[in-house]
PDB file of C-alpha atoms in Angstrom:
ATOM      1  CA  MET W   1      24.603 108.386 -73.335  1.00 33.00           C
ATOM      2  CA  THR W   2      24.800 111.561 -71.260  1.00 38.00           C
ATOM      3  CA  GLN W   3      22.431 114.264 -72.518  1.00 37.00           C
ATOM      4  CA  GLN W   4      24.309 116.937 -74.441  1.00 41.00           C
ATOM      5  CA  GLN W   5      23.491 120.579 -74.888  1.00 42.00           C
ATOM      6  CA  ILE W   6      25.156 123.106 -77.129  1.00 39.00           C
ATOM      7  CA  PHE W   7      26.614 125.656 -74.729  1.00 44.00           C
ATOM      8  CA  GLU W   8      28.627 128.669 -75.922  1.00 44.00           C
ATOM      9  CA  GLY W   9      29.941 126.787 -78.924  1.00 47.00           C
ATOM     10  CA  PHE W  10      30.861 123.627 -77.008  1.00 49.00           C
ATOM     11  CA  ASP W  11      29.177 120.267 -76.452  1.00 52.00           C
ATOM     12  CA  VAL W  12      28.831 120.373 -72.672  1.00 53.00           C
ATOM     13  CA  PRO W  13      27.068 117.700 -70.642  1.00 55.00           C
ATOM     14  CA  VAL W  14      24.186 119.235 -68.722  1.00 54.00           C
ATOM     15  CA  ASP W  15      25.527 117.981 -65.374  1.00 59.00           C
ATOM     16  CA  ASN W  16      28.936 119.561 -66.037  1.00 66.00           C
ATOM     17  CA  ARG W  17      27.353 122.809 -67.141  1.00 62.00           C
ATOM     18  CA  ALA W  18      25.338 123.002 -63.920  1.00 70.00           C
ATOM     19  CA  LYS W  19      28.446 122.376 -61.836  1.00 81.00           C
ATOM     20  CA  LEU W  20      30.366 125.112 -63.632  1.00 82.00           C
ATOM     21  CA  GLN W  21      27.527 127.600 -63.212  1.00 82.00           C
ATOM     22  CA  GLN W  22      27.142 126.745 -59.546  1.00 82.00           C
ATOM     23  CA  LYS W  23      30.849 127.198 -58.916  1.00 89.00           C
ATOM     24  CA  PHE W  24      31.702 130.172 -61.144  1.00 92.00           C
ATOM     25  CA  ILE W  25      28.297 131.873 -61.834  1.00 92.00           C
ATOM     26  CA  VAL W  26      28.858 131.185 -65.535  1.00 93.00           C
ATOM     27  CA  PRO W  27      31.447 128.787 -66.974  1.00 91.00           C
ATOM     28  CA  PRO W  28      34.794 130.603 -67.258  1.00 95.00           C
ATOM     29  CA  PHE W  29      35.123 130.149 -71.009  1.00 95.00           C
ATOM     30  CA  SER W  30      36.456 132.737 -73.441  1.00 96.00           C
ATOM     31  CA  VAL W  31      32.940 133.370 -74.771  1.00 96.00           C
ATOM     32  CA  LEU W  32      30.332 135.032 -72.535  1.00 96.00           C
ATOM     33  CA  ASP W  33      26.915 134.830 -74.151  1.00 96.00           C
ATOM     34  CA  THR W  34      24.473 137.361 -72.728  1.00 95.00           C
ATOM     35  CA  ARG W  35      21.662 135.874 -74.854  1.00 94.00           C
ATOM     36  CA  GLN W  36      21.546 132.691 -72.797  1.00 92.00           C
ATOM     37  CA  GLY W  37      18.638 132.154 -70.425  1.00 91.00           C
ATOM     38  CA  TYR W  38      20.850 131.717 -67.373  1.00 91.00           C
ATOM     39  CA  TRP W  39      22.531 135.071 -68.098  1.00 94.00           C
ATOM     40  CA  GLN W  40      19.245 136.892 -68.633  1.00 94.00           C
ATOM     41  CA  GLU W  41      17.817 135.418 -65.423  1.00 93.00           C
ATOM     42  CA  ARG W  42      20.875 136.547 -63.463  1.00 93.00           C
ATOM     43  CA  LYS W  43      20.507 140.012 -64.967  1.00 93.00           C
ATOM     44  CA  ARG W  44      16.840 140.155 -63.965  1.00 93.00           C
ATOM     45  CA  LEU W  45      17.832 139.275 -60.403  1.00 92.00           C
ATOM     46  CA  TRP W  46      20.306 142.154 -60.324  1.00 91.00           C
ATOM     47  CA  LEU W  47      17.828 144.621 -61.742  1.00 90.00           C
ATOM     48  CA  SER W  48      15.218 143.441 -59.242  1.00 89.00           C
ATOM     49  CA  LEU W  49      17.450 144.815 -56.491  1.00 86.00           C
ATOM     50  CA  GLY W  50      16.644 148.277 -57.825  1.00 84.00           C
ATOM     51  CA  ILE W  51      19.636 148.977 -60.083  1.00 84.00           C
ATOM     52  CA  LYS W  52      18.625 151.410 -62.825  1.00 76.00           C
ATOM     53  CA  SER W  53      21.460 151.537 -65.288  1.00 63.00           C
ATOM     54  CA  GLU W  54      19.750 154.149 -67.453  1.00 60.00           C
ATOM     55  CA  LEU W  55      19.791 156.916 -64.814  1.00 59.00           C
ATOM     56  CA  GLY W  56      21.842 159.886 -65.934  1.00 52.00           C
ATOM     57  CA  ARG W  57      21.805 158.685 -69.550  1.00 50.00           C
ATOM     58  CA  GLU W  58      18.224 159.449 -70.554  1.00 49.00           C
ATOM     59  CA  ASP W  59      19.199 162.607 -72.408  1.00 48.00           C
ATOM     60  CA  LEU W  60      22.468 161.330 -73.848  1.00 43.00           C
ATOM     61  CA  SER W  61      21.152 161.202 -77.400  1.00 41.00           C
ATOM     62  CA  MET W  62      20.139 164.862 -77.253  1.00 36.00           C
ATOM     63  CA  THR W  63      23.454 165.796 -75.695  1.00 39.00           C
ATOM     64  CA  MET W  64      25.223 164.044 -78.541  1.00 36.00           C
ATOM     65  CA  LEU W  65      23.109 165.620 -81.236  1.00 37.00           C
ATOM     66  CA  ASN W  66      23.654 169.094 -79.742  1.00 41.00           C
ATOM     67  CA  CYS W  67      27.436 168.775 -79.383  1.00 41.00           C
ATOM     68  CA  LYS W  68      29.164 171.510 -81.348  1.00 40.00           C
ATOM     69  CA  ASN W  69      32.029 169.179 -82.206  1.00 42.00           C
ATOM     70  CA  MET W  70      29.993 166.200 -83.443  1.00 38.00           C
ATOM     71  CA  PRO W  71      31.607 165.100 -86.740  1.00 41.00           C
ATOM     72  CA  GLU W  72      29.272 165.173 -89.735  1.00 41.00           C
ATOM     73  CA  TYR W  73      29.822 161.494 -90.495  1.00 36.00           C
ATOM     74  CA  LEU W  74      28.583 160.597 -86.990  1.00 37.00           C
ATOM     75  CA  LEU W  75      25.522 162.789 -87.329  1.00 37.00           C
ATOM     76  CA  LYS W  76      24.654 160.827 -90.449  1.00 38.00           C
ATOM     77  CA  LYS W  77      24.874 157.605 -88.470  1.00 40.00           C
ATOM     78  CA  GLN W  78      22.114 158.585 -86.009  1.00 37.00           C
ATOM     79  CA  PRO W  79      20.277 156.711 -84.739  1.00 33.00           C
ATOM     80  CA  GLN W  80      22.258 153.514 -84.219  1.00 33.00           C
ATOM     81  CA  GLY W  81      21.768 152.140 -80.775  1.00 32.00           C
ATOM     82  CA  ILE W  82      22.208 155.431 -78.931  1.00 32.00           C
ATOM     83  CA  THR W  83      18.904 157.263 -79.254  1.00 32.00           C
ATOM     84  CA  SER W  84      17.461 155.538 -76.212  1.00 35.00           C
ATOM     85  CA  GLY W  85      20.088 157.086 -73.992  1.00 39.00           C
ATOM     86  CA  GLY W  86      23.366 155.489 -75.027  1.00 47.00           C
ATOM     87  CA  SER W  87      24.912 152.186 -74.076  1.00 61.00           C
ATOM     88  CA  ILE W  88      24.402 150.775 -70.584  1.00 78.00           C
ATOM     89  CA  PHE W  89      26.545 148.328 -68.653  1.00 91.00           C
ATOM     90  CA  ASP W  90      25.566 144.763 -67.796  1.00 95.00           C
ATOM     91  CA  PRO W  91      25.469 144.050 -64.030  1.00 95.00           C
ATOM     92  CA  VAL W  92      26.249 140.364 -64.588  1.00 96.00           C
ATOM     93  CA  LEU W  93      29.482 141.254 -66.358  1.00 97.00           C
ATOM     94  CA  SER W  94      30.385 143.507 -63.413  1.00 97.00           C
ATOM     95  CA  GLU W  95      29.695 140.683 -60.980  1.00 97.00           C
ATOM     96  CA  LEU W  96      31.848 138.249 -62.944  1.00 97.00           C
ATOM     97  CA  ALA W  97      34.739 140.694 -63.240  1.00 98.00           C
ATOM     98  CA  TYR W  98      34.753 141.416 -59.507  1.00 98.00           C
ATOM     99  CA  LYS W  99      34.333 137.853 -58.307  1.00 97.00           C
ATOM    100  CA  TRP W 100      36.776 136.395 -60.801  1.00 97.00           C
ATOM    101  CA  PHE W 101      39.530 139.000 -60.748  1.00 98.00           C
ATOM    102  CA  CYS W 102      39.347 141.029 -57.504  1.00 98.00           C
ATOM    103  CA  PRO W 103      40.219 139.805 -53.986  1.00 96.00           C
ATOM    104  CA  ASP W 104      37.280 139.683 -51.584  1.00 94.00           C
ATOM    105  CA  GLY W 105      36.484 143.139 -50.173  1.00 94.00           C
ATOM    106  CA  GLY W 106      39.096 144.747 -52.404  1.00 97.00           C
ATOM    107  CA  VAL W 107      39.361 148.327 -53.697  1.00 98.00           C
ATOM    108  CA  ILE W 108      38.168 148.889 -57.268  1.00 98.00           C
ATOM    109  CA  PHE W 109      39.212 151.880 -59.350  1.00 98.00           C
ATOM    110  CA  ASP W 110      37.218 152.881 -62.440  1.00 98.00           C
ATOM    111  CA  PRO W 111      38.837 155.724 -64.423  1.00 97.00           C
ATOM    112  CA  PHE W 112      35.854 156.034 -66.807  1.00 95.00           C
ATOM    113  CA  ALA W 113      33.024 155.607 -64.331  1.00 94.00           C
ATOM    114  CA  GLY W 114      30.022 156.504 -66.514  1.00 86.00           C
ATOM    115  CA  GLY W 115      26.752 155.068 -65.186  1.00 88.00           C
ATOM    116  CA  SER W 116      25.976 153.638 -61.783  1.00 92.00           C
ATOM    117  CA  VAL W 117      26.088 149.905 -62.527  1.00 94.00           C
ATOM    118  CA  ARG W 118      29.734 149.100 -61.858  1.00 96.00           C
ATOM    119  CA  GLY W 119      29.758 151.103 -58.635  1.00 95.00           C
ATOM    120  CA  MET W 120      26.464 149.746 -57.300  1.00 93.00           C
ATOM    121  CA  VAL W 121      27.326 146.116 -58.057  1.00 94.00           C
ATOM    122  CA  ALA W 122      30.718 146.546 -56.391  1.00 95.00           C
ATOM    123  CA  SER W 123      29.165 148.003 -53.254  1.00 93.00           C
ATOM    124  CA  LEU W 124      26.419 145.389 -53.012  1.00 92.00           C
ATOM    125  CA  LEU W 125      29.109 142.697 -53.246  1.00 93.00           C
ATOM    126  CA  GLY W 126      31.187 144.241 -50.461  1.00 93.00           C
ATOM    127  CA  TYR W 127      33.919 145.908 -52.519  1.00 96.00           C
ATOM    128  CA  LYS W 128      35.066 149.507 -52.156  1.00 96.00           C
ATOM    129  CA  TYR W 129      34.575 151.377 -55.407  1.00 97.00           C
ATOM    130  CA  TYR W 130      36.141 154.651 -56.573  1.00 98.00           C
ATOM    131  CA  GLY W 131      35.158 156.075 -59.949  1.00 97.00           C
ATOM    132  CA  ILE W 132      35.926 159.252 -61.881  1.00 97.00           C
ATOM    133  CA  ASP W 133      33.678 160.750 -64.554  1.00 93.00           C
ATOM    134  CA  LEU W 134      33.632 164.107 -66.331  1.00 90.00           C
ATOM    135  CA  SER W 135      29.851 164.493 -66.222  1.00 88.00           C
ATOM    136  CA  ASP W 136      28.468 166.085 -63.076  1.00 90.00           C
ATOM    137  CA  VAL W 137      24.965 165.145 -64.267  1.00 91.00           C
ATOM    138  CA  GLN W 138      25.949 161.488 -64.429  1.00 89.00           C
ATOM    139  CA  VAL W 139      27.681 161.534 -61.056  1.00 92.00           C
ATOM    140  CA  LYS W 140      24.645 163.180 -59.414  1.00 92.00           C
ATOM    141  CA  ALA W 141      22.416 160.488 -60.927  1.00 91.00           C
ATOM    142  CA  ASN W 142      24.757 157.793 -59.621  1.00 91.00           C
ATOM    143  CA  ILE W 143      24.628 159.257 -56.121  1.00 90.00           C
ATOM    144  CA  GLU W 144      20.825 159.350 -56.238  1.00 89.00           C
ATOM    145  CA  GLN W 145      20.827 155.687 -57.213  1.00 85.00           C
ATOM    146  CA  ASP W 146      23.053 154.981 -54.220  1.00 82.00           C
ATOM    147  CA  LYS W 147      20.565 156.717 -51.915  1.00 82.00           C
ATOM    148  CA  VAL W 148      17.776 154.463 -53.187  1.00 81.00           C
ATOM    149  CA  LEU W 149      19.662 151.201 -52.759  1.00 80.00           C
ATOM    150  CA  ALA W 150      21.520 152.379 -49.639  1.00 72.00           C
ATOM    151  CA  PRO W 151      24.281 149.746 -49.574  1.00 71.00           C
ATOM    152  CA  THR W 152      26.281 149.650 -46.373  1.00 76.00           C
ATOM    153  CA  ASN W 153      29.424 150.065 -48.471  1.00 84.00           C
ATOM    154  CA  THR W 154      28.842 153.283 -50.420  1.00 91.00           C
ATOM    155  CA  PRO W 155      30.553 153.718 -53.805  1.00 94.00           C
ATOM    156  CA  ILE W 156      32.447 156.948 -54.299  1.00 95.00           C
ATOM    157  CA  TRP W 157      32.233 158.889 -57.547  1.00 96.00           C
ATOM    158  CA  TYR W 158      34.308 161.968 -58.335  1.00 96.00           C
ATOM    159  CA  VAL W 159      33.542 164.584 -60.979  1.00 95.00           C
ATOM    160  CA  GLY W 160      36.730 165.174 -62.880  1.00 94.00           C
ATOM    161  CA  ASP W 161      39.217 164.094 -65.510  1.00 94.00           C
ATOM    162  CA  SER W 162      41.089 160.824 -64.935  1.00 95.00           C
ATOM    163  CA  ASN W 163      44.049 162.368 -66.688  1.00 95.00           C
ATOM    164  CA  ASN W 164      44.334 164.402 -63.466  1.00 96.00           C
ATOM    165  CA  GLN W 165      43.543 161.528 -61.108  1.00 96.00           C
ATOM    166  CA  GLU W 166      46.528 162.334 -58.922  1.00 95.00           C
ATOM    167  CA  ASP W 167      44.740 165.585 -57.969  1.00 96.00           C
ATOM    168  CA  ILE W 168      41.350 163.889 -57.466  1.00 96.00           C
ATOM    169  CA  LEU W 169      41.913 160.624 -55.607  1.00 96.00           C
ATOM    170  CA  PRO W 170      43.329 160.310 -52.090  1.00 95.00           C
ATOM    171  CA  PRO W 171      47.117 159.950 -52.491  1.00 93.00           C
ATOM    172  CA  GLU W 172      47.156 156.828 -50.323  1.00 95.00           C
ATOM    173  CA  LEU W 173      44.532 155.040 -52.437  1.00 96.00           C
ATOM    174  CA  LYS W 174      45.811 151.769 -53.876  1.00 97.00           C
ATOM    175  CA  ALA W 175      43.561 149.584 -56.000  1.00 98.00           C
ATOM    176  CA  ASP W 176      43.077 145.831 -55.961  1.00 98.00           C
ATOM    177  CA  PHE W 177      41.388 145.880 -59.352  1.00 98.00           C
ATOM    178  CA  ILE W 178      41.024 148.306 -62.259  1.00 98.00           C
ATOM    179  CA  PHE W 179      37.728 147.858 -64.078  1.00 98.00           C
ATOM    180  CA  SER W 180      36.299 150.176 -66.696  1.00 97.00           C
ATOM    181  CA  CYS W 181      34.576 150.632 -70.013  1.00 95.00           C
ATOM    182  CA  PRO W 182      36.290 153.587 -71.704  1.00 94.00           C
ATOM    183  CA  PRO W 183      34.742 155.921 -74.283  1.00 90.00           C
ATOM    184  CA  TYR W 184      34.782 154.351 -77.747  1.00 88.00           C
ATOM    185  CA  HIS W 185      36.332 157.555 -79.059  1.00 83.00           C
ATOM    186  CA  ASP W 186      33.553 159.473 -80.858  1.00 77.00           C
ATOM    187  CA  LEU W 187      31.042 156.632 -81.241  1.00 75.00           C
ATOM    188  CA  GLU W 188      29.090 158.110 -78.337  1.00 70.00           C
ATOM    189  CA  GLN W 189      29.750 161.769 -77.621  1.00 67.00           C
ATOM    190  CA  TYR W 190      28.841 162.569 -74.032  1.00 62.00           C
ATOM    191  CA  THR W 191      29.536 166.280 -73.541  1.00 64.00           C
ATOM    192  CA  ASP W 192      30.962 169.269 -75.367  1.00 68.00           C
ATOM    193  CA  ASP W 193      33.815 169.479 -72.837  1.00 68.00           C
ATOM    194  CA  MET W 194      37.084 169.586 -74.770  1.00 70.00           C
ATOM    195  CA  ASP W 195      38.680 167.378 -72.091  1.00 72.00           C
ATOM    196  CA  ASP W 196      36.152 164.680 -72.932  1.00 75.00           C
ATOM    197  CA  LEU W 197      37.906 161.913 -74.882  1.00 77.00           C
ATOM    198  CA  SER W 198      34.871 161.591 -77.140  1.00 76.00           C
ATOM    199  CA  ASN W 199      35.496 165.143 -78.421  1.00 82.00           C
ATOM    200  CA  MET W 200      39.169 164.688 -79.275  1.00 86.00           C
ATOM    201  CA  SER W 201      40.896 163.855 -82.518  1.00 88.00           C
ATOM    202  CA  TRP W 202      41.985 160.236 -82.777  1.00 88.00           C
ATOM    203  CA  ASP W 203      45.646 161.196 -82.244  1.00 92.00           C
ATOM    204  CA  SER W 204      44.814 163.179 -79.106  1.00 92.00           C
ATOM    205  CA  PHE W 205      42.534 160.392 -77.891  1.00 92.00           C
ATOM    206  CA  LYS W 206      45.319 157.828 -78.223  1.00 94.00           C
ATOM    207  CA  ARG W 207      47.799 159.979 -76.313  1.00 95.00           C
ATOM    208  CA  ILE W 208      45.490 160.913 -73.423  1.00 95.00           C
ATOM    209  CA  TYR W 209      43.917 157.457 -73.201  1.00 96.00           C
ATOM    210  CA  THR W 210      47.315 155.788 -72.996  1.00 97.00           C
ATOM    211  CA  GLY W 211      48.378 158.250 -70.299  1.00 97.00           C
ATOM    212  CA  ILE W 212      45.279 157.571 -68.194  1.00 97.00           C
ATOM    213  CA  ILE W 213      45.949 153.843 -68.349  1.00 98.00           C
ATOM    214  CA  ALA W 214      49.581 154.378 -67.323  1.00 98.00           C
ATOM    215  CA  LYS W 215      48.544 156.483 -64.312  1.00 98.00           C
ATOM    216  CA  SER W 216      45.912 153.928 -63.309  1.00 98.00           C
ATOM    217  CA  ILE W 217      48.438 151.092 -63.406  1.00 98.00           C
ATOM    218  CA  LEU W 218      50.696 152.998 -61.007  1.00 97.00           C
ATOM    219  CA  ARG W 219      47.777 153.034 -58.545  1.00 97.00           C
ATOM    220  CA  LEU W 220      47.278 149.259 -58.825  1.00 98.00           C
ATOM    221  CA  LYS W 221      48.840 146.970 -56.229  1.00 98.00           C
ATOM    222  CA  ASP W 222      51.211 144.216 -57.283  1.00 98.00           C
ATOM    223  CA  ASN W 223      49.758 140.793 -58.067  1.00 98.00           C
ATOM    224  CA  ARG W 224      46.465 142.259 -59.199  1.00 98.00           C
ATOM    225  CA  PHE W 225      44.300 142.329 -62.330  1.00 98.00           C
ATOM    226  CA  ALA W 226      42.876 145.032 -64.571  1.00 98.00           C
ATOM    227  CA  CYS W 227      39.974 144.610 -66.981  1.00 98.00           C
ATOM    228  CA  PHE W 228      38.752 146.923 -69.750  1.00 98.00           C
ATOM    229  CA  VAL W 229      35.618 146.270 -71.779  1.00 97.00           C
ATOM    230  CA  VAL W 230      36.199 147.660 -75.268  1.00 96.00           C
ATOM    231  CA  GLY W 231      34.966 147.246 -78.810  1.00 93.00           C
ATOM    232  CA  GLU W 232      36.233 148.266 -82.204  1.00 94.00           C
ATOM    233  CA  ILE W 233      35.001 151.450 -83.871  1.00 90.00           C
ATOM    234  CA  ARG W 234      35.113 152.549 -87.472  1.00 89.00           C
ATOM    235  CA  ASP W 235      36.677 155.625 -89.005  1.00 89.00           C
ATOM    236  CA  GLN W 236      35.109 157.886 -91.613  1.00 87.00           C
ATOM    237  CA  VAL W 237      35.826 155.522 -94.492  1.00 89.00           C
ATOM    238  CA  GLY W 238      34.684 152.410 -92.645  1.00 89.00           C
ATOM    239  CA  GLY W 239      37.910 150.810 -91.462  1.00 93.00           C
ATOM    240  CA  TYR W 240      38.566 149.931 -87.832  1.00 93.00           C
ATOM    241  CA  LYS W 241      40.557 152.469 -85.819  1.00 93.00           C
ATOM    242  CA  GLY W 242      42.240 149.891 -83.571  1.00 95.00           C
ATOM    243  CA  LEU W 243      40.867 150.638 -80.086  1.00 96.00           C
ATOM    244  CA  VAL W 244      41.446 147.038 -78.999  1.00 97.00           C
ATOM    245  CA  PRO W 245      45.174 146.890 -79.891  1.00 97.00           C
ATOM    246  CA  LEU W 246      45.605 150.424 -78.538  1.00 97.00           C
ATOM    247  CA  THR W 247      44.274 149.248 -75.173  1.00 98.00           C
ATOM    248  CA  ILE W 248      46.470 146.140 -75.144  1.00 98.00           C
ATOM    249  CA  ASN W 249      49.575 148.127 -76.065  1.00 98.00           C
ATOM    250  CA  ALA W 250      48.839 150.755 -73.411  1.00 98.00           C
ATOM    251  CA  PHE W 251      48.598 148.169 -70.634  1.00 98.00           C
ATOM    252  CA  ASN W 252      51.693 146.360 -71.879  1.00 98.00           C
ATOM    253  CA  ALA W 253      53.609 149.639 -71.943  1.00 98.00           C
ATOM    254  CA  GLY W 254      52.542 150.211 -68.325  1.00 97.00           C
ATOM    255  CA  GLY W 255      54.089 146.926 -67.262  1.00 97.00           C
ATOM    256  CA  MET W 256      51.044 144.643 -67.253  1.00 98.00           C
ATOM    257  CA  ARG W 257      50.789 141.269 -68.950  1.00 98.00           C
ATOM    258  CA  TYR W 258      47.983 140.621 -71.448  1.00 98.00           C
ATOM    259  CA  TYR W 259      46.424 137.666 -69.650  1.00 98.00           C
ATOM    260  CA  ASN W 260      42.867 136.844 -70.812  1.00 98.00           C
ATOM    261  CA  GLU W 261      40.603 137.881 -73.640  1.00 98.00           C
ATOM    262  CA  LEU W 262      36.890 137.144 -73.422  1.00 98.00           C
ATOM    263  CA  ILE W 263      34.294 137.799 -76.088  1.00 97.00           C
ATOM    264  CA  LEU W 264      31.033 139.238 -74.769  1.00 97.00           C
ATOM    265  CA  VAL W 265      28.223 138.277 -77.163  1.00 96.00           C
ATOM    266  CA  ASN W 266      25.379 140.778 -77.006  1.00 93.00           C
ATOM    267  CA  VAL W 267      21.705 140.577 -77.923  1.00 90.00           C
ATOM    268  CA  ALA W 268      21.277 141.372 -81.613  1.00 88.00           C
ATOM    269  CA  GLY W 269      18.689 144.116 -81.070  1.00 85.00           C
ATOM    270  CA  SER W 270      17.939 145.916 -84.344  1.00 86.00           C
ATOM    271  CA  LEU W 271      20.957 144.391 -86.113  1.00 87.00           C
ATOM    272  CA  PRO W 272      18.929 141.792 -88.092  1.00 88.00           C
ATOM    273  CA  ILE W 273      16.877 144.661 -89.545  1.00 87.00           C
ATOM    274  CA  ARG W 274      19.896 146.780 -90.467  1.00 87.00           C
ATOM    275  CA  ILE W 275      22.342 144.139 -91.625  1.00 89.00           C
ATOM    276  CA  ASP W 276      20.836 143.441 -95.062  1.00 88.00           C
ATOM    277  CA  GLY W 277      21.495 146.882 -96.458  1.00 88.00           C
ATOM    278  CA  GLN W 278      24.693 147.329 -94.480  1.00 86.00           C
ATOM    279  CA  PHE W 279      26.350 144.156 -95.698  1.00 92.00           C
ATOM    280  CA  SER W 280      25.127 144.470 -99.279  1.00 91.00           C
ATOM    281  CA  ALA W 281      26.410 148.022 -99.577  1.00 91.00           C
ATOM    282  CA  SER W 282      29.755 147.688 -97.807  1.00 91.00           C
ATOM    283  CA  ARG W 283      30.451 144.067 -96.769  1.00 93.00           C
ATOM    284  CA  LYS W 284      30.590 145.311 -93.168  1.00 91.00           C
ATOM    285  CA  ILE W 285      29.832 142.486 -90.766  1.00 92.00           C
ATOM    286  CA  GLY W 286      27.153 143.127 -88.157  1.00 91.00           C
ATOM    287  CA  LYS W 287      28.971 143.623 -84.854  1.00 90.00           C
ATOM    288  CA  MET W 288      27.315 142.155 -81.768  1.00 92.00           C
ATOM    289  CA  HIS W 289      30.239 141.550 -79.423  1.00 94.00           C
ATOM    290  CA  GLN W 290      32.704 143.395 -77.217  1.00 95.00           C
ATOM    291  CA  ASN W 291      36.198 142.457 -76.105  1.00 97.00           C
ATOM    292  CA  VAL W 292      36.755 141.948 -72.385  1.00 98.00           C
ATOM    293  CA  LEU W 293      40.515 142.407 -71.965  1.00 98.00           C
ATOM    294  CA  VAL W 294      42.179 141.214 -68.762  1.00 98.00           C
ATOM    295  CA  PHE W 295      45.710 142.128 -67.683  1.00 98.00           C
ATOM    296  CA  TYR W 296      47.885 141.078 -64.769  1.00 98.00           C
ATOM    297  CA  LYS W 297      50.532 142.951 -62.804  1.00 98.00           C
ATOM    298  CA  GLY W 298      53.028 140.874 -60.854  1.00 97.00           C
ATOM    299  CA  ASP W 299      53.960 137.252 -60.338  1.00 97.00           C
ATOM    300  CA  ILE W 300      51.467 134.917 -61.991  1.00 96.00           C
ATOM    301  CA  ALA W 301      52.504 132.090 -59.668  1.00 96.00           C
ATOM    302  CA  SER W 302      51.148 134.113 -56.726  1.00 95.00           C
ATOM    303  CA  ILE W 303      47.549 134.211 -58.038  1.00 96.00           C
ATOM    304  CA  PRO W 304      46.317 131.341 -55.809  1.00 95.00           C
ATOM    305  CA  LYS W 305      47.587 133.226 -52.749  1.00 94.00           C
ATOM    306  CA  HIS W 306      45.443 136.283 -53.417  1.00 94.00           C
ATOM    307  CA  PHE W 307      42.271 134.936 -55.054  1.00 94.00           C
ATOM    308  CA  LYS W 308      39.865 132.599 -53.267  1.00 89.00           C
ATOM    309  CA  GLU W 309      37.063 130.391 -54.550  1.00 91.00           C
ATOM    310  CA  VAL W 310      34.294 132.252 -56.363  1.00 92.00           C
ATOM    311  CA  ASP W 311      31.186 133.030 -54.286  1.00 88.00           C
ATOM    312  CA  SER W 312      28.245 132.513 -56.639  1.00 88.00           C
ATOM    313  CA  ASN W 313      25.587 133.836 -54.251  1.00 88.00           C
ATOM    314  CA  MET W 314      23.569 136.934 -55.051  1.00 83.00           C
ATOM    315  CA  PRO W 315      23.635 139.798 -52.521  1.00 80.00           C
ATOM    316  CA  GLU W 316      20.559 140.877 -50.618  1.00 68.00           C
ATOM    317  CA  LEU W 317      19.324 144.447 -50.897  1.00 52.00           C
ATOM    318  CA  GLY W 318      21.154 146.636 -48.408  1.00 41.00           C
ATOM    319  CA  GLY W 319      23.504 143.771 -47.485  1.00 39.00           C
TER     320      GLY W 319
END
């Protein structure tokens, strides 16, 4: 009998698993498990290139705690996963998104650019990356990271508001892929700028967020994908606000088809310590996943014309 191994919830023969990893980096299933050894090893390889995802985010917790507009119920929640500088983005997820859903050498647009990871991974893989972020501190940190790694294909970050992207980006810029991780409303509050989505009321957030997505879609070429990494967030009384359906509806309204949903399973961290009291008091389930939402614009039948076989090789520093 062929040796079996439990792999992401499936019984997968070891030989088949190896073939899938060799061909696609990780098997293209709807569950991406960052806890697996192969994922962690790939992440270590990326970080060994010199990517420092924490740059520009070291003082995020203090920024959040000092924000004049921080709601009282969020202040009571501190610290919960943000005191070490806020959330950071996984380079392996960036690599998968680019190699799976962007044509080779394509143009990537990130309307919520945040840290350096998505831009640096794109550049090291030979893509052209354009990102917009409100924080000049974060953008300066990203540029410093670029100077250290010195890829031949430099990512471009703009300080500004993606709601005004038509005044920020070159008018001729057309994207081959939209990839971003938007603010989770007020879960992490980045600045005290009133144009920052994390400072807005939920109604204002929904309106501006939907508008930014609509403008980004207009910049996307036909027969191309978009991908947003999002997660649900709770309101003051503990119910979910609906960030995931809001994102899906916004892309649908902009003319894109809801095409794939992947579940990104994260390392539990301090959750096992916190979950006992949390569940007993409120029946709130410990959340350790994010939703990776993929959308398509154009003729689905044309996908094989625009997307080649996945290159599973790692880049070399400066290559």
